[in-house]
Every structure is written in structure tokens, then in C-alpha cells.
Coordinates of C-alpha atoms and ligand atoms in Angstrom, one line a residue:
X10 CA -47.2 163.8 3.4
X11 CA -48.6 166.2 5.9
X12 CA -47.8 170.0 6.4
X13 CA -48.0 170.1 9.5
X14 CA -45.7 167.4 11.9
X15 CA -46.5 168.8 15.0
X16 CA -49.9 169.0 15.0
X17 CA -50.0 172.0 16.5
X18 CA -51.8 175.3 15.7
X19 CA -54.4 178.3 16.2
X20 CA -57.2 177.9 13.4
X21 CA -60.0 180.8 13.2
X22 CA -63.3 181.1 11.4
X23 CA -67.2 180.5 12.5
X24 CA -66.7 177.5 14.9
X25 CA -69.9 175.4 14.9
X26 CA -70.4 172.2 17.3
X27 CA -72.7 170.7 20.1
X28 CA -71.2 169.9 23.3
X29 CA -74.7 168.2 24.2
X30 CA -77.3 166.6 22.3
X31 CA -79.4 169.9 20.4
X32 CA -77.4 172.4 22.2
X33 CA -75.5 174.5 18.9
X34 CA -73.0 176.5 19.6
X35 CA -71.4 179.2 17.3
X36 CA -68.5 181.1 18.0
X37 CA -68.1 183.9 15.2
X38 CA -64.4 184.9 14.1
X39 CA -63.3 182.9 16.8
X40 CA -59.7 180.4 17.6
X41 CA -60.0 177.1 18.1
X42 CA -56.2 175.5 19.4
X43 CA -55.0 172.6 19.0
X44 CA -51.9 171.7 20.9
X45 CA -50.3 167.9 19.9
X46 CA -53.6 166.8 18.4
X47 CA -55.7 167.9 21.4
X48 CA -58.0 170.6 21.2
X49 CA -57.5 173.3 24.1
X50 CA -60.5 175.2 23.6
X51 CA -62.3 178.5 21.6
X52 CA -61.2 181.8 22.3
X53 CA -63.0 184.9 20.7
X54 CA -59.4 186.9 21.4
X55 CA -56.3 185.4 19.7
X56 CA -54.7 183.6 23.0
X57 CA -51.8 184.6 23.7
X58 CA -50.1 182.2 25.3
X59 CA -50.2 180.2 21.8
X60 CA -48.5 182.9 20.3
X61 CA -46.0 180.3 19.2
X62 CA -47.8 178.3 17.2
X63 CA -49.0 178.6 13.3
X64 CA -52.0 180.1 12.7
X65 CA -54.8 179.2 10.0
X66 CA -56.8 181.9 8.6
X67 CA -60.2 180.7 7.4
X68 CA -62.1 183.8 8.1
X69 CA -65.7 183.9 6.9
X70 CA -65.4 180.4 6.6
X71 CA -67.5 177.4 9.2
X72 CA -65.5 174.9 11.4
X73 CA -67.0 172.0 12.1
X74 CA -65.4 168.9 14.1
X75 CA -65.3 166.0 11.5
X76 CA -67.9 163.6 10.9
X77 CA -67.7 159.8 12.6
X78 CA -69.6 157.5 10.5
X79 CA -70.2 154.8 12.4
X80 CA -71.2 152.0 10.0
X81 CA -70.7 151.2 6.2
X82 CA -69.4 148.9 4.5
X83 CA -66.1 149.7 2.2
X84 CA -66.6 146.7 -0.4
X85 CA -70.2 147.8 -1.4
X86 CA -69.0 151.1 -2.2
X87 CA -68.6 149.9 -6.0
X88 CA -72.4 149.4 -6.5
X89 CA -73.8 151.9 -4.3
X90 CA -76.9 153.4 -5.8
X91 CA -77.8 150.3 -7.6
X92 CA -79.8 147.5 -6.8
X93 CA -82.0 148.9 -4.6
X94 CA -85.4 147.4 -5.7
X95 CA -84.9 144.6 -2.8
X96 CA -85.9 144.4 1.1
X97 CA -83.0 143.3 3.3
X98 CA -82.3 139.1 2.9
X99 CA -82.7 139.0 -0.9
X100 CA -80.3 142.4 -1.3
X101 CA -77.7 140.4 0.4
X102 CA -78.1 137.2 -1.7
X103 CA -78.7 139.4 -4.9
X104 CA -76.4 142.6 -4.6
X105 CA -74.3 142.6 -1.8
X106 CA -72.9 138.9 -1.7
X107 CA -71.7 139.0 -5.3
X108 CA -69.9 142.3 -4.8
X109 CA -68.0 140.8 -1.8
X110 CA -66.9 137.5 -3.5
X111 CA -64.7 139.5 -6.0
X112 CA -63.0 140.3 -3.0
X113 CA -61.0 136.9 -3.2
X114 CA -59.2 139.2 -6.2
X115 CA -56.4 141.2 -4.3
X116 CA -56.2 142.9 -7.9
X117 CA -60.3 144.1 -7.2
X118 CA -59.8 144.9 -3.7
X119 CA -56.8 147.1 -4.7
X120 CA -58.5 149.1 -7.7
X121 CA -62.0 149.3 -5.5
X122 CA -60.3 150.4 -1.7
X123 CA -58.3 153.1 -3.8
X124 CA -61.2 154.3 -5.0
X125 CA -63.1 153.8 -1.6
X126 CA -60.3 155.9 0.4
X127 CA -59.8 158.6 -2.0
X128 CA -63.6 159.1 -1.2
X129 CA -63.6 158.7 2.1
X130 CA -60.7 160.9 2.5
X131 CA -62.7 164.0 0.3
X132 CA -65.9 163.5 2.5
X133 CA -66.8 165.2 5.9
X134 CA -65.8 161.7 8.1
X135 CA -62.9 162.1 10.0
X136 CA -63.7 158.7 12.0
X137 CA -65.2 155.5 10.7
X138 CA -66.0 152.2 11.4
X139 CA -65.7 150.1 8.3
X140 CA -66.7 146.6 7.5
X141 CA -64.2 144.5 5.0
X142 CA -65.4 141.3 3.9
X143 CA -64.2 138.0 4.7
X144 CA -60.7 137.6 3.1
X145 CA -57.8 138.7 5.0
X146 CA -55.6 139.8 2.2
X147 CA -58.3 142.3 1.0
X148 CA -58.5 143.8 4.4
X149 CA -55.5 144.2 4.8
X150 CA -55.2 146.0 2.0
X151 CA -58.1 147.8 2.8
X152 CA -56.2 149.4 6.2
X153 CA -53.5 150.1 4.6
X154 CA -55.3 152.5 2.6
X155 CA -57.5 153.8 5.0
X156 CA -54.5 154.4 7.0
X157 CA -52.7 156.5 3.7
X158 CA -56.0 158.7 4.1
X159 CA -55.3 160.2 7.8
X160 CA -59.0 159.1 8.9
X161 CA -58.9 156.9 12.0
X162 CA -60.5 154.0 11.9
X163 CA -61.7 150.9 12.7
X164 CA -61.6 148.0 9.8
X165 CA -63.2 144.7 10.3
X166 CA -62.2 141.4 8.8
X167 CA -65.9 139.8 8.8
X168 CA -66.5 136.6 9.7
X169 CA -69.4 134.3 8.6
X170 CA -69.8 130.6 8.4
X171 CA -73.1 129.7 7.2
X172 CA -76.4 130.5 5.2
X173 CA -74.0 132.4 2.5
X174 CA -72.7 131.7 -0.7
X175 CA -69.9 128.9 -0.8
X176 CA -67.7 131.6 -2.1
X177 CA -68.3 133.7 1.3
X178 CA -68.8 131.0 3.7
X179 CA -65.6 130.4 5.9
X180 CA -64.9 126.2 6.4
X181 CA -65.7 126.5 9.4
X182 CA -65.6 128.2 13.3
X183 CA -62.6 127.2 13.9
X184 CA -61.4 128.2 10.9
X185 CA -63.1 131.3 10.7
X186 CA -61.3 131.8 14.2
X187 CA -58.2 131.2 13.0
X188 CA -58.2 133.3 10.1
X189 CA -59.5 135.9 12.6
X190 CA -56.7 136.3 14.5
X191 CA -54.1 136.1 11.6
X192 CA -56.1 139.2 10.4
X193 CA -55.4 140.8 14.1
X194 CA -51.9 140.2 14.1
X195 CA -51.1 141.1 11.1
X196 CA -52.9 144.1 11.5
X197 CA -51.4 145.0 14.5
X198 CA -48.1 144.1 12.9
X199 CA -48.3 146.9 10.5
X200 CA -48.0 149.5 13.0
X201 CA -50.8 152.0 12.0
X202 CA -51.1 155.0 14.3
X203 CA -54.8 155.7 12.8
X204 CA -56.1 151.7 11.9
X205 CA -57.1 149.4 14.0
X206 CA -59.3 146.1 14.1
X207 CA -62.5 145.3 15.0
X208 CA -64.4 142.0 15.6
X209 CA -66.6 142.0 13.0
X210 CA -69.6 139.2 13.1
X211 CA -71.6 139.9 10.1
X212 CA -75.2 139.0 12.2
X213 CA -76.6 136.8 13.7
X214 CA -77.9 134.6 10.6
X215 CA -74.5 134.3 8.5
X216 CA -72.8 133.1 12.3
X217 CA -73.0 129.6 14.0
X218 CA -73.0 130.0 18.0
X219 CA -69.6 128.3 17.9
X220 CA -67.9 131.2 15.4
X221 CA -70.1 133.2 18.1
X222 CA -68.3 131.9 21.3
X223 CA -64.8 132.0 19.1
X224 CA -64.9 135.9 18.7
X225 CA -66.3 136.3 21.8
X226 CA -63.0 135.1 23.4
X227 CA -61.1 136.8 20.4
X228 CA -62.3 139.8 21.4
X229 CA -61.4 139.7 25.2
X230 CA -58.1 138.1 24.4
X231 CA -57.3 141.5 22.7
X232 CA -59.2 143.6 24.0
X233 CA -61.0 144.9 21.0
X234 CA -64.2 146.4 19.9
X235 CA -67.1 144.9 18.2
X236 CA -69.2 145.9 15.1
X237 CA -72.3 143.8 13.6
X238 CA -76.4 144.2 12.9
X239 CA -79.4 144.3 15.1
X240 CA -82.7 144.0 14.1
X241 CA -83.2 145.8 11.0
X242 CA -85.9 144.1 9.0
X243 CA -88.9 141.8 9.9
X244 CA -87.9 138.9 7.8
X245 CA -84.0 139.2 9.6
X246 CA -86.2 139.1 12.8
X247 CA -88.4 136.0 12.1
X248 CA -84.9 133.9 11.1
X249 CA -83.4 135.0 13.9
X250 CA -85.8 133.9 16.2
X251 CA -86.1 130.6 14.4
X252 CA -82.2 129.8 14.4
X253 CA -81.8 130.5 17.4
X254 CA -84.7 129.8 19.6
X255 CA -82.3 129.8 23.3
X256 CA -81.8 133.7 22.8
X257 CA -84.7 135.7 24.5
X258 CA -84.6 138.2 21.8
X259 CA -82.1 139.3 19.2
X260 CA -79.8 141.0 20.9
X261 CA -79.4 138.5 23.3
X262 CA -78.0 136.0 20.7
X263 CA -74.9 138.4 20.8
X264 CA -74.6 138.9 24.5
X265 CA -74.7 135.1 25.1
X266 CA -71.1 135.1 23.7
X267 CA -69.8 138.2 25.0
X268 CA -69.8 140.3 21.4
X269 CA -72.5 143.0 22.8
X270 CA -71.1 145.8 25.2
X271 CA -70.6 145.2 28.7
X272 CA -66.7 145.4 29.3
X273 CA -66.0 146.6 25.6
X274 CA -67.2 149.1 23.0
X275 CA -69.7 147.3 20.8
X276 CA -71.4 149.1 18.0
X277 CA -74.9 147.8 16.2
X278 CA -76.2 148.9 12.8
X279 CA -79.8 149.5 12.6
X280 CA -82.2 148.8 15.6
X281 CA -85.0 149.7 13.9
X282 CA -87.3 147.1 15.4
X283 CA -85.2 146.6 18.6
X284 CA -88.2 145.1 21.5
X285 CA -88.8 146.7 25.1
X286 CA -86.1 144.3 26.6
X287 CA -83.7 144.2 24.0
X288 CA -83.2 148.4 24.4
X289 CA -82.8 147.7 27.9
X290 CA -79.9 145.8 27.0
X291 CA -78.5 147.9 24.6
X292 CA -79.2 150.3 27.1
X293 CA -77.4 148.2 30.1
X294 CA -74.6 147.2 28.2
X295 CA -73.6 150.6 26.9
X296 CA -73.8 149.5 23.5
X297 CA -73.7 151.8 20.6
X298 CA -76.8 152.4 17.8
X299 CA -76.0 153.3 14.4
X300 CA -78.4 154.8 13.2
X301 CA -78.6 154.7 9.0
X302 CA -81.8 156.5 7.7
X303 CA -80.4 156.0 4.2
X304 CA -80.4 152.3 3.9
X305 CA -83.7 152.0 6.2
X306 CA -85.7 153.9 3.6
X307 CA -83.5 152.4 0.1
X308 CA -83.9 148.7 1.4
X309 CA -87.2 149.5 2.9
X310 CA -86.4 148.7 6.4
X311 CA -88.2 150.9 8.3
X312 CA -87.7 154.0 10.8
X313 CA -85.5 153.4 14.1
X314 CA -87.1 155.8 16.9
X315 CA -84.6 157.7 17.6
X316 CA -86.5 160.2 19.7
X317 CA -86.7 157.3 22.3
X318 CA -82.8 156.3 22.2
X319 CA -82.2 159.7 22.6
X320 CA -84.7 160.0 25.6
X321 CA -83.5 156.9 27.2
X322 CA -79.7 158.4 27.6
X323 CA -78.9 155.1 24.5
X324 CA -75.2 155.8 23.2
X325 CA -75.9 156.7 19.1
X326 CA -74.5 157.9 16.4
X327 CA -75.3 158.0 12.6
X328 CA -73.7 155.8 10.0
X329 CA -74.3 156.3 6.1
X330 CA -74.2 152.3 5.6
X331 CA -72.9 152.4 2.0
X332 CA -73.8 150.4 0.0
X333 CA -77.8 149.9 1.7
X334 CA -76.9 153.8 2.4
X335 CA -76.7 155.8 -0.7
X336 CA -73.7 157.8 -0.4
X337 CA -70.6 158.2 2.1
X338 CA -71.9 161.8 2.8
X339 CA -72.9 162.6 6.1
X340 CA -74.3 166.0 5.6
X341 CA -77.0 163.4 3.8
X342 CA -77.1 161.3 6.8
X343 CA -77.9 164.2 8.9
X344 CA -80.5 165.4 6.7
X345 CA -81.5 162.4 6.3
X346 CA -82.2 161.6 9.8
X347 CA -83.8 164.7 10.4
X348 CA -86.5 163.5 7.3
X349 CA -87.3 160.2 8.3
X350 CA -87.7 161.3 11.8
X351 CA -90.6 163.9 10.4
X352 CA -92.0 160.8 8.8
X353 CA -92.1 158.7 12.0
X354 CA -93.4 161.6 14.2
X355 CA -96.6 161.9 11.7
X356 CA -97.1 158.6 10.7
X357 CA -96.4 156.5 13.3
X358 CA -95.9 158.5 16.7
X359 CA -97.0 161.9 17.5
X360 CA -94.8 162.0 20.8
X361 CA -91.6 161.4 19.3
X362 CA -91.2 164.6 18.5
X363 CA -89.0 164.8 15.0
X364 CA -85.2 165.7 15.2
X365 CA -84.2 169.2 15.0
X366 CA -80.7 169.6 13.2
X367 CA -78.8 170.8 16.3
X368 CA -79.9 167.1 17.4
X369 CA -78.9 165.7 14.5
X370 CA -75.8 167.2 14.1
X371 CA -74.9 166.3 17.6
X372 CA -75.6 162.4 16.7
X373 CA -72.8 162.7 13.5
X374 CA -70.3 164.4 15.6
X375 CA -69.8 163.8 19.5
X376 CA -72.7 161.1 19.4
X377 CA -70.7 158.7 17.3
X378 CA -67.6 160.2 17.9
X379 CA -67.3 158.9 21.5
X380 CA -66.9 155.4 19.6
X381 CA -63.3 156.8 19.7
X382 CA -63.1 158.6 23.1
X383 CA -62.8 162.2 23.1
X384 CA -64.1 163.3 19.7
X385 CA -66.7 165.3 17.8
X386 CA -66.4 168.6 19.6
X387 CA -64.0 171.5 20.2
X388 CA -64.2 171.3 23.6
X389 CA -60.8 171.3 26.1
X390 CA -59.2 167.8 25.8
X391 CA -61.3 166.3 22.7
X392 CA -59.4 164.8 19.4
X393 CA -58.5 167.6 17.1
X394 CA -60.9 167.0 14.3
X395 CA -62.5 169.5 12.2
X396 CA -63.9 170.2 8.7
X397 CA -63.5 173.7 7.3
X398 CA -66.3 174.8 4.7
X399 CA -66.3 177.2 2.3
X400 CA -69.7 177.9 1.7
X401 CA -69.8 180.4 -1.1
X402 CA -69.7 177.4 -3.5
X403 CA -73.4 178.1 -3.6
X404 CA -74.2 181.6 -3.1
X405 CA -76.9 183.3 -2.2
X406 CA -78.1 187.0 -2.8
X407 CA -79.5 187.3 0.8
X408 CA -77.0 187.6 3.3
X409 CA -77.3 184.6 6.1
X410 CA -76.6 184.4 10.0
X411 CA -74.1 181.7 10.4
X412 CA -76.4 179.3 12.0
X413 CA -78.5 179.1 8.6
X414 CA -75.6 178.7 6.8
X415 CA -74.3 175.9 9.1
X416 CA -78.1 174.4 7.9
X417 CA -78.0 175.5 4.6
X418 CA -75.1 173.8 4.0
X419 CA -76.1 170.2 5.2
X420 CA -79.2 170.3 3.3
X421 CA -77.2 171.2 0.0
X422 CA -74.9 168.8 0.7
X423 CA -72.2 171.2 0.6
X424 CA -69.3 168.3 1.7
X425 CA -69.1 167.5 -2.3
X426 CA -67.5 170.7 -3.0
X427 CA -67.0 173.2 0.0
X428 CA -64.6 171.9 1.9
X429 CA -61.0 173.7 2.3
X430 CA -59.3 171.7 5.1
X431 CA -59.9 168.6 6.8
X432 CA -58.3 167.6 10.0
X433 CA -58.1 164.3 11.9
X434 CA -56.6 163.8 15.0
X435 CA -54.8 167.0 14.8
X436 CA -53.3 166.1 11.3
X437 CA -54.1 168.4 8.1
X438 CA -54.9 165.8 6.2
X439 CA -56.7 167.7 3.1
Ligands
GUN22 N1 -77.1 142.7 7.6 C1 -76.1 141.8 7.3 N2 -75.3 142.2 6.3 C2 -75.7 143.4 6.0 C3 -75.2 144.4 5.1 O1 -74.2 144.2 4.4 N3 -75.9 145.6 5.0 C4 -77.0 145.8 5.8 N4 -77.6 147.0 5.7 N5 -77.5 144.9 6.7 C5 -76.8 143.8 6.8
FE23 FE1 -74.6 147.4 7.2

């Protein structure tokens, strides 16, 4: 399947990332090596002491490292850019729960995830963290595939036991717990090198404190990471607060049962409306904001301040949040976060000063990308993952330095049909 077994080579071109937050970098005509999957470094000479290993040409052409998106969900990606005339609680109940009941169909998973992969695989994302739906079998499938792709990811079986459709509502916690950890073993069983599971609470309102306390010990017990939501919409807010009037604020109805940061990596979608305290818990707890301008403005959610997470050292990434999100592009998410941060900066904060792109792009590559560890950059001893763009798909008559073509091409979304070569954790995987 892949050209290239040992994952092991010199690749040159424009090499493009941000080793910190809004600090660009651009080598011209330069090697990037990678050496087993890990990257050793740039070099404007050809190094010699790689001599030995194959060598990609791509000259003229921009190397990026890959994209992580760090939240969306792979069984709304039949429907996405439908259904959008609804705020947050009535989307679920209208759109997004009837899309994940046909998910009891292993036929409809199977037709849908092939779909989803052969997307996902095409796009910028070299790293994801994906949310399933509640049925095992589906999920399962659903790894497999993403697995076939050469992304690595993260797949979550989600769990939810109440306030959902009968069709969607697991017996329940014990059951739900159950069913949890056949998902983990079997997952774990199938040996992917690139797949692995993640506890997956849907939020807060679809999960009783006891399914709560269940994957809380689930995910101690093996050690994994934790996806959900956090305070994305007002309504969300107000039920919250309502069902579960012990927690001193949303956040805290996660921490209570061990699913939000601390001794594991926990990632939550959203935080648009996140209070005082509950950032300093995020903040405490090393937990990890998603960030998805797409769905905040489609389901009318709001504007997270990202200026301040980014001020306040918060760990964040973006995430596209297909189907809320309209597309699995994060050159859009990028964009995208740069627009709604104009927004926010002149309509509802004129000291959170708007995100520049070398910001933004930071937040899609080594932001989210230390989900995983060592990835988003090219610097020594990160994950080999890179992007390779051909950006003459759209030409221009004026000749452009390579950091507006870097722009240019995130603003024309230039991921649908620019790139030549993707890589993932050292593997040539496109
Ligand atoms: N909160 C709970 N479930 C969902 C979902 O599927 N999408 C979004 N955007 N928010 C959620
Ligand atoms: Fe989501």
C-alpha cells in the first residue's frame, strides 16, 4: 500500500510551519528529513550525512506539516451543509440524532465511513479526533477505515444514556459501561498502528452521573484520552446547570468523575461561553480547547475568545466539527478562525486583538497537534507529517513571495485541489 516502508527520506520545497504561536517560518528550496517517521530537521544545503536516503523533489512547491483536527464528528458527515436553520438543542433532536440512529445499519455505517475516509484521507488532516456514535459495530467499522487511510487517530465509541431518542439512548450505565469496554477491547484487539480509542461522553446532558463515574474509571483503567463538549450554547448552559445543580459550573460536572484533564489528555469542543473559574480549570487541568468557528457561526453559537486562551498559555487547537462545521477542510477552519475573531475584536472586545494567520496556522498544526505528542512542526524529533501543495492550481499573473502564497492558499481553499503528497507519521500516504 505505501511506497515507501521505511519511512525514511529527504523532501525539499518551501517549508512553511510555526514552532510558536504567530511565529512563521519559511525556509525557501530547503530539506526537510525524516529518518523512521521522525523529522530531523531543515537544512538549506542538501545534508550530507542523509545521502542515503530517497529524496523528494517538490521544488517550487509549499510544505506544510499536516493538519490535526481536533473535533468532528464522522457520522454527520452525510448531511453536512444541511439543516442548519437551528441553534444547538433542537439541531441535535432535528438533524443530528436521526443521522446517528441509521447507524444501528452496519450496511449505512459501511457505505457512509467509506465515504467519510476517502475524504478525510484527500483533506489537509493528518491527525484527528473523531467521534462515532453509539453502536459498537459501526465504530468499529469506522477505525478500520480510518486506519486504511494512514491518518492517526483517535475514534470514539460515544456513550449516552438519557434525554435522547430511544433509538440512541444506551439501557443503561452499566450497560453503557459495558458496551464501552467491549468497544476498547476490541479495538485494541485489532492491532492498529495509527487508531486508537477514546472515551467519548457525548456531554454533559445526554450522560447520567453514574455513566459519568463509569468512564471515569474506564478511562484510568486504560489509560486513555477523553473527548466531549463544553459550554457551547446558552440553552446547553441553562440545562446544564439545572441537571446538575452539585457542579459549580459546567466544567466541573466532568472533573467530578475524572473525564476532564488532570492525569490524562482530555479534549473539549467549543468553550465559547466557558466562566472565569471554569477556564481556570481548563487551564489547571491541562485540558485541550477545540476551537470550531464553523459550527459556532452555522448553529449560531457564538464566538470563543480565543485571544484570551491564547493569552492565558490554554492548550488549543481548531477542529472543523463536521457536521455543525461545514466542511472537513481546515484551510476553512483557519480562515475561519481568523474571521470570526475580526468579528469578536469589533463587536464585542476591542482588546482581543483579532488572529493573524501565522496565529492561526499555529492553532491547526502544533496547537492541536500536541493532542498526539510531538506533531505539527518540522522541528528535530516531531512526527513526520506534512502536506505538499501545489499552488499553481490557481494562478496568478503577479508573481508572489512565498509567505502570500502560504496565505493565499488557505483563503482559496487550496486543500480541494493542490495537494501532491500527504504524509502522516512518516508514511506517504497520498
Ligand atoms: N453537543 C452534543 N452533541 C453535539 C454534536 O453532535 N455537535 C455539536 N456541535 N455539539 C454537540
Ligand atoms: Fe461536536
Amino acid at each position: 500500500m505505501y511506497f515507501n516502508l521505511s519511512r525514511s527520506f529527504v523532501i525539499k520545497g518551501h517549508i512553511c510551519h510555526t514552532p510558536e504561536a504567530g511565529r512563521l517560518e519559511i525556509r525557501e528550496n530547503a530539506f526537510a528529513v525524516c529518518e523512521e517517521g521522525i523529522c530531523r530537521g531543515i537544512f538549506d544545503e542538501f545534508p550530507e550525512r542523509f545521502r542515503n536516503l530517497e529524496m523528494i523533489d517538490c521544488s517550487g512547491e509549499l510544505i506544510l506539516p499536516g493538519m490535526t483536527d481536533l473535533h468532528i464528528h464522522a457520522p454527520q458527515f452525510a448531511y453536512r451543509g444541511t439543516g442548519m436553520d437551528y441553534e444547538l438543542l433542537d439541531w441535535l433532536d432535528q438533524v443530528a440524532f436521526p443521522e446517528e440512529s441509521r447507524y444501528a445499519d452496519t450496511a449505512y455505517a459501511e457505505a457512509a465511513y467509506r465515504i467519510f475516509a476517502r475524504k478525510m484521507k484527500q483533506s489537509a488532516t493528518t491527525r484527528a479526533v473523531i467521534f462515532g456514535t453509539i453502536h459498537t459495530e459501526s465504530t468499529l467499522i469506522l477505525m478500520n477505515k480510518m486506519e486504511e487511510t494512514g491518518l492517526v487517530s483517535f475514534v470514539g465509541k460515544v456513550s449516552m444514556d438519557r434525554n435522547s431518542p430511544p433509538e440512541l439512548t444506551e439501557q443503561n450505565a452499566r450497560e453503557a459501561a459495558k458496551e464501552e469496554r467491549r468497544f476498547i477491547t476490541e479495538s485494541i484487539k485489532a492491532g492498529y498502528r495509527r487508531t486508537k480509542p477514546v472515551v467519548t461522553p457525548r456531554f454533559v446532558p445526554s450522560c447520567t452521573q453514574e455513566l459519568m463515574a463509569e468512564l471515569g474509571k474506564i478511562r484510568r483503567e486504560y489509560g486513555l484520552p477523553v473527548q466531549s463538549h463544553l459550554s457551547e450554547n446558552p440553552g446547553e448552559i441553562e440545562l446544564v446547570a439545572e441537571l446538575e445543580p452539585e457542579a459549580a459550573f459546567y466544567g466541573d460536572a466532568y472533573d467530578r468523575y475524572g473525564l476532564f484533564g488532570r492525569d490524562g489528555n482530555t479534549v473539549m469542543a467549543h468553550c465559547v461561553y466557558s466562566s472565569p473559574e471554569e477556564i481556570q480549570r481548563i487551564k489547571a487541568n491541562g485540558v485541550w480547547v477545540a476551537h470550531c468557528p464553523s459550527s459556532n457561526m452555522n448553529i449560531a453559537s457564538g464566538i470563543a475568545p480565543v485571544r484570551r486562551y491564547l493569552e492565558q498559555g490554554i492548550r488549543i487547537g481548531l477542529g472543523t466539527d463536521v457536521a455543525g462545521g461545514t466542511s472537513e477542510s481546515m484551510f476553512r477552519a483557519v480562515t475561519d478562525a481568523i474571521q470570526v475573531s475580526k468579528l469578536y475584536w469589533r463587536l464585542v472586545d476591542r482588546t482581543a486583538k483579532p488572529l493573524t494567520f501565522p496565529e492561526s496556522f499555529y492553532l491547526a498544526t502544533k496547537g492541536g497537534g500536541a493532542f498526539f505528542g510531538k506533531a505539527g512542526s518540522f522541528e528535530e524529533g516531531y512526527a513526520f507529517d506534512a502536506v505538499v501543495l501545489d499552488d499553481s492550481v490557481e494562478p496568478s499573473a503577479r508573481p508572489l513571495p512565498v509567505r502570500d502564497r502560504l496565505e493565499r492558499a488557505f483563503y482559496l481553499q487550496l486543500d480541494r485541489q493542490g495537494i501532491t503528497m500527504k504524509i502522516a507519521d512518516g508514511q506517504i500516504i497520498i
